[in-house]
Amino acid sequence: MQLTSSVRRSALAGLIGFHILIIIASNYLVQLPLNLFGWHTTWGAFSFPFIFLATDLTVRILGKGPARQVIARVMVPALVVSYILSVLFQEGAFRGLDALAQFNTFVLRISLASFFAYVLGQLVDIHVFDRLRQLQQWWIAPTASTILGNLLDTFAFFSIAFWHSDNPFMAEHWVEIAWVDYTVKLSVSLLLFLPLYGVLLSAIERILLRRA
């Protein structure tokens, strides 16, 4: 699809903002445990799949290069803002502005884990999707990239953030939570976001073509 430079810049700016918003929300929600049918997970499992949906749409419409630009521009702002907000609202409770004056290693580990897991998961997602996006069946590329990208992202995040963590509950249950988290992400992605991907792709292509 041939797009004007202004349309491409607008699309990239919107995607960068969307990625930062989802990362911040997920880093906060991952601190909130959830018991799902007797299994331990977190609320973050329901928000993070939005990033893979956005990334796959970016690669499909704009290409692999712009998708990597999104990641490069998102990493540092998302890390800084995630740390600040997670310190202010640690474990779902507002801690007051005074909390920022104290160095919080627990939240820092979550922010750094999110940083490294995001980069790893998104680069793998982009690579796999780009290799498969020329196939006639449009659903193969987002399915394969989502399965592998989410797997690497999830276990990189939980191992970095919670292995021998200061939080006893997360330190004890992080492997179980990671598996349940991955299962929830995959279920949400394949049952909800994959059909949504097809709908959004058609709608976005029509909009961009009119503006091109």
mmCIF file of C-alpha atoms in Angstrom:
data_model
loop_
_atom_site.group_PDB
_atom_site.id
_atom_site.type_symbol
_atom_site.label_atom_id
_atom_site.label_comp_id
_atom_site.label_asym_id
_atom_site.label_seq_id
_atom_site.Cartn_x
_atom_site.Cartn_y
_atom_site.Cartn_z
ATOM 1 C CA MET A 1 0.000 0.000 0.000
ATOM 2 C CA GLN A 2 1.476 3.377 -1.074
ATOM 3 C CA LEU A 3 0.889 6.032 1.581
ATOM 4 C CA THR A 4 1.950 9.657 1.788
ATOM 5 C CA SER A 5 4.656 10.605 4.271
ATOM 6 C CA SER A 6 2.185 12.582 6.402
ATOM 7 C CA VAL A 7 -0.182 9.612 6.660
ATOM 8 C CA ARG A 8 2.704 7.330 7.626
ATOM 9 C CA ARG A 9 3.895 9.785 10.307
ATOM 10 C CA SER A 10 0.390 10.075 11.738
ATOM 11 C CA ALA A 11 0.009 6.299 11.824
ATOM 12 C CA LEU A 12 3.383 5.832 13.541
ATOM 13 C CA ALA A 13 2.644 8.529 16.142
ATOM 14 C CA GLY A 14 -0.675 6.914 16.978
ATOM 15 C CA LEU A 15 0.913 3.465 17.283
ATOM 16 C CA ILE A 16 3.708 4.749 19.531
ATOM 17 C CA GLY A 17 1.182 6.353 21.863
ATOM 18 C CA PHE A 18 -0.939 3.203 21.882
ATOM 19 C CA HIS A 19 2.026 0.955 22.731
ATOM 20 C CA ILE A 20 3.112 3.209 25.613
ATOM 21 C CA LEU A 21 -0.434 3.291 26.994
ATOM 22 C CA ILE A 22 -0.786 -0.516 26.931
ATOM 23 C CA ILE A 23 2.644 -1.094 28.497
ATOM 24 C CA ILE A 24 1.887 1.327 31.328
ATOM 25 C CA ALA A 25 -1.522 -0.256 31.942
ATOM 26 C CA SER A 26 -0.105 -3.797 31.838
ATOM 27 C CA ASN A 27 2.764 -3.008 34.212
ATOM 28 C CA TYR A 28 0.214 -1.714 36.705
ATOM 29 C CA LEU A 29 -2.281 -4.548 36.182
ATOM 30 C CA VAL A 30 0.372 -7.270 36.490
ATOM 31 C CA GLN A 31 0.739 -6.294 40.152
ATOM 32 C CA LEU A 32 -2.903 -7.264 40.765
ATOM 33 C CA PRO A 33 -3.322 -11.050 41.226
ATOM 34 C CA LEU A 34 -6.410 -12.762 39.851
ATOM 35 C CA ASN A 35 -7.787 -16.201 40.676
ATOM 36 C CA LEU A 36 -9.161 -17.661 37.456
ATOM 37 C CA PHE A 37 -10.949 -20.993 37.895
ATOM 38 C CA GLY A 38 -8.579 -21.866 40.730
ATOM 39 C CA TRP A 39 -5.408 -20.797 38.877
ATOM 40 C CA HIS A 40 -3.243 -17.790 39.725
ATOM 41 C CA THR A 41 -2.812 -15.118 37.062
ATOM 42 C CA THR A 42 -2.906 -11.296 36.857
ATOM 43 C CA TRP A 43 -5.159 -8.700 35.251
ATOM 44 C CA GLY A 44 -2.287 -7.778 32.942
ATOM 45 C CA ALA A 45 -2.971 -10.906 30.899
ATOM 46 C CA PHE A 46 -6.059 -9.228 29.452
ATOM 47 C CA SER A 47 -4.430 -5.964 28.385
ATOM 48 C CA PHE A 48 -1.053 -6.882 26.880
ATOM 49 C CA PRO A 49 -2.366 -8.811 23.813
ATOM 50 C CA PHE A 50 -3.458 -5.451 22.400
ATOM 51 C CA ILE A 51 0.224 -4.711 21.655
ATOM 52 C CA PHE A 52 0.640 -7.790 19.467
ATOM 53 C CA LEU A 53 -2.523 -6.859 17.591
ATOM 54 C CA ALA A 54 -1.173 -3.354 16.958
ATOM 55 C CA THR A 55 2.284 -4.632 15.951
ATOM 56 C CA ASP A 56 0.931 -7.156 13.455
ATOM 57 C CA LEU A 57 -1.282 -4.497 11.875
ATOM 58 C CA THR A 58 1.759 -2.194 11.653
ATOM 59 C CA VAL A 59 3.861 -4.800 9.844
ATOM 60 C CA ARG A 60 0.985 -5.652 7.504
ATOM 61 C CA ILE A 61 0.218 -2.051 6.553
ATOM 62 C CA LEU A 62 3.511 -0.152 6.918
ATOM 63 C CA GLY A 63 6.175 -2.878 6.841
ATOM 64 C CA LYS A 64 8.841 -4.317 9.135
ATOM 65 C CA GLY A 65 10.987 -1.159 9.298
ATOM 66 C CA PRO A 66 8.291 1.144 10.698
ATOM 67 C CA ALA A 67 7.265 -1.543 13.205
ATOM 68 C CA ARG A 68 10.826 -1.596 14.528
ATOM 69 C CA GLN A 69 10.790 2.214 14.710
ATOM 70 C CA VAL A 70 7.739 1.982 16.969
ATOM 71 C CA ILE A 71 9.599 -0.345 19.353
ATOM 72 C CA ALA A 72 12.706 1.865 19.399
ATOM 73 C CA ARG A 73 10.705 4.978 20.240
ATOM 74 C CA VAL A 74 8.488 3.285 22.818
ATOM 75 C CA MET A 75 11.097 1.553 24.996
ATOM 76 C CA VAL A 76 12.543 4.369 27.111
ATOM 77 C CA PRO A 77 9.378 6.498 27.624
ATOM 78 C CA ALA A 78 7.391 3.396 28.553
ATOM 79 C CA LEU A 79 10.075 2.295 31.031
ATOM 80 C CA VAL A 80 10.220 5.673 32.790
ATOM 81 C CA VAL A 81 6.478 6.328 32.928
ATOM 82 C CA SER A 82 5.740 2.725 33.960
ATOM 83 C CA TYR A 83 8.119 3.020 36.895
ATOM 84 C CA ILE A 84 6.627 6.305 38.078
ATOM 85 C CA LEU A 85 3.004 5.161 37.864
ATOM 86 C CA SER A 86 3.728 1.745 39.353
ATOM 87 C CA VAL A 87 5.461 3.368 42.337
ATOM 88 C CA LEU A 88 2.557 5.761 42.851
ATOM 89 C CA PHE A 89 -0.046 2.979 42.604
ATOM 90 C CA GLN A 90 1.839 -0.069 43.847
ATOM 91 C CA GLU A 91 -0.426 -3.105 44.323
ATOM 92 C CA GLY A 92 -3.466 -1.061 43.374
ATOM 93 C CA ALA A 93 -3.249 1.518 46.178
ATOM 94 C CA PHE A 94 -2.181 5.146 45.798
ATOM 95 C CA ARG A 95 1.044 5.575 47.784
ATOM 96 C CA GLY A 96 1.298 9.353 47.564
ATOM 97 C CA LEU A 97 3.888 11.518 45.866
ATOM 98 C CA ASP A 98 6.341 10.848 48.691
ATOM 99 C CA ALA A 99 6.733 7.302 47.331
ATOM 100 C CA LEU A 100 8.707 8.713 44.401
ATOM 101 C CA ALA A 101 11.435 9.861 46.784
ATOM 102 C CA GLN A 102 12.164 6.254 47.739
ATOM 103 C CA PHE A 103 13.964 3.885 45.371
ATOM 104 C CA ASN A 104 11.578 0.972 44.797
ATOM 105 C CA THR A 105 13.500 -2.120 43.662
ATOM 106 C CA PHE A 106 10.346 -4.249 43.367
ATOM 107 C CA VAL A 107 8.728 -1.875 40.880
ATOM 108 C CA LEU A 108 12.051 -1.275 39.105
ATOM 109 C CA ARG A 109 12.369 -5.017 38.442
ATOM 110 C CA ILE A 110 8.876 -5.052 36.961
ATOM 111 C CA SER A 111 9.680 -2.064 34.735
ATOM 112 C CA LEU A 112 13.011 -3.533 33.559
ATOM 113 C CA ALA A 113 11.403 -6.926 32.993
ATOM 114 C CA SER A 114 8.722 -5.265 30.921
ATOM 115 C CA PHE A 115 11.410 -3.419 28.952
ATOM 116 C CA PHE A 116 13.400 -6.525 28.008
ATOM 117 C CA ALA A 117 10.361 -8.758 27.494
ATOM 118 C CA TYR A 118 8.683 -6.161 25.295
ATOM 119 C CA VAL A 119 11.727 -5.794 23.050
ATOM 120 C CA LEU A 120 12.250 -9.564 22.774
ATOM 121 C CA GLY A 121 8.598 -10.425 22.206
ATOM 122 C CA GLN A 122 7.966 -7.661 19.699
ATOM 123 C CA LEU A 123 11.101 -8.299 17.620
ATOM 124 C CA VAL A 124 10.232 -12.000 17.399
ATOM 125 C CA ASP A 125 6.623 -11.125 16.580
ATOM 126 C CA ILE A 126 7.726 -8.771 13.800
ATOM 127 C CA HIS A 127 10.216 -11.266 12.347
ATOM 128 C CA VAL A 128 7.779 -14.182 12.295
ATOM 129 C CA PHE A 129 4.903 -12.074 10.977
ATOM 130 C CA ASP A 130 7.038 -10.533 8.222
ATOM 131 C CA ARG A 131 8.198 -13.950 7.048
ATOM 132 C CA LEU A 132 4.619 -15.259 6.795
ATOM 133 C CA ARG A 133 2.564 -12.221 5.776
ATOM 134 C CA GLN A 134 2.798 -12.959 2.047
ATOM 135 C CA LEU A 135 0.909 -16.236 2.450
ATOM 136 C CA GLN A 136 -2.531 -16.311 0.874
ATOM 137 C CA GLN A 137 -4.205 -17.229 4.184
ATOM 138 C CA TRP A 138 -4.087 -13.898 6.083
ATOM 139 C CA TRP A 139 -4.621 -15.535 9.501
ATOM 140 C CA ILE A 140 -1.453 -17.686 9.505
ATOM 141 C CA ALA A 141 0.982 -14.799 10.096
ATOM 142 C CA PRO A 142 -0.806 -13.212 13.091
ATOM 143 C CA THR A 143 -1.502 -16.622 14.626
ATOM 144 C CA ALA A 144 2.102 -17.865 14.444
ATOM 145 C CA SER A 145 3.634 -14.556 15.535
ATOM 146 C CA THR A 146 1.199 -14.251 18.446
ATOM 147 C CA ILE A 147 1.887 -17.781 19.723
ATOM 148 C CA LEU A 148 5.679 -17.396 19.710
ATOM 149 C CA GLY A 149 5.882 -13.705 20.601
ATOM 150 C CA ASN A 150 3.586 -14.054 23.605
ATOM 151 C CA LEU A 151 5.450 -17.136 24.838
ATOM 152 C CA LEU A 152 8.841 -15.425 24.861
ATOM 153 C CA ASP A 153 7.460 -12.148 26.213
ATOM 154 C CA THR A 154 5.562 -13.806 29.067
ATOM 155 C CA PHE A 155 8.341 -16.000 30.416
ATOM 156 C CA ALA A 156 11.038 -13.370 29.941
ATOM 157 C CA PHE A 157 8.924 -10.908 31.909
ATOM 158 C CA PHE A 158 7.958 -13.156 34.821
ATOM 159 C CA SER A 159 11.412 -14.688 35.252
ATOM 160 C CA ILE A 160 13.130 -11.287 35.322
ATOM 161 C CA ALA A 161 10.475 -9.601 37.468
ATOM 162 C CA PHE A 162 9.628 -12.243 40.060
ATOM 163 C CA TRP A 163 12.343 -14.929 40.342
ATOM 164 C CA HIS A 164 13.484 -14.624 43.990
ATOM 165 C CA SER A 165 11.303 -11.521 44.275
ATOM 166 C CA ASP A 166 10.760 -9.533 47.471
ATOM 167 C CA ASN A 167 7.066 -10.327 47.060
ATOM 168 C CA PRO A 168 6.638 -13.803 48.633
ATOM 169 C CA PHE A 169 3.452 -14.624 46.723
ATOM 170 C CA MET A 170 4.900 -13.743 43.308
ATOM 171 C CA ALA A 171 8.234 -15.400 44.118
ATOM 172 C CA GLU A 172 6.456 -18.664 44.940
ATOM 173 C CA HIS A 173 3.853 -18.686 42.178
ATOM 174 C CA TRP A 174 5.506 -16.897 39.238
ATOM 175 C CA VAL A 175 5.912 -20.031 37.086
ATOM 176 C CA GLU A 176 2.259 -21.001 37.556
ATOM 177 C CA ILE A 177 1.176 -17.410 36.982
ATOM 178 C CA ALA A 178 3.310 -17.188 33.834
ATOM 179 C CA TRP A 179 1.725 -20.316 32.322
ATOM 180 C CA VAL A 180 -1.793 -19.203 33.178
ATOM 181 C CA ASP A 181 -0.976 -15.682 31.982
ATOM 182 C CA TYR A 182 0.287 -17.080 28.681
ATOM 183 C CA THR A 183 -2.789 -19.285 28.295
ATOM 184 C CA VAL A 184 -5.105 -16.350 28.939
ATOM 185 C CA LYS A 185 -3.183 -14.105 26.532
ATOM 186 C CA LEU A 186 -3.247 -16.772 23.847
ATOM 187 C CA SER A 187 -6.946 -17.469 24.337
ATOM 188 C CA VAL A 188 -7.835 -13.783 24.217
ATOM 189 C CA SER A 189 -5.620 -13.246 21.183
ATOM 190 C CA LEU A 190 -6.817 -16.207 19.131
ATOM 191 C CA LEU A 191 -10.502 -16.147 20.078
ATOM 192 C CA LEU A 192 -11.029 -12.381 20.133
ATOM 193 C CA PHE A 193 -8.142 -10.481 18.585
ATOM 194 C CA LEU A 194 -7.550 -12.693 15.555
ATOM 195 C CA PRO A 195 -11.082 -12.086 14.193
ATOM 196 C CA LEU A 196 -10.733 -8.430 15.250
ATOM 197 C CA TYR A 197 -7.443 -8.258 13.333
ATOM 198 C CA GLY A 198 -9.194 -9.157 10.090
ATOM 199 C CA VAL A 199 -11.927 -6.568 10.661
ATOM 200 C CA LEU A 200 -9.497 -3.803 11.650
ATOM 201 C CA LEU A 201 -7.155 -4.570 8.764
ATOM 202 C CA SER A 202 -9.921 -4.058 6.214
ATOM 203 C CA ALA A 203 -11.177 -0.900 7.941
ATOM 204 C CA ILE A 204 -7.709 0.667 8.332
ATOM 205 C CA GLU A 205 -6.763 -0.090 4.739
ATOM 206 C CA ARG A 206 -9.919 1.643 3.504
ATOM 207 C CA ILE A 207 -9.251 4.703 5.676
ATOM 208 C CA LEU A 208 -5.591 4.983 4.680
ATOM 209 C CA LEU A 209 -6.346 4.543 1.005
ATOM 210 C CA ARG A 210 -8.825 7.418 1.156
ATOM 211 C CA ARG A 211 -6.193 9.630 2.829
ATOM 212 C CA ALA A 212 -3.319 8.509 0.580
#
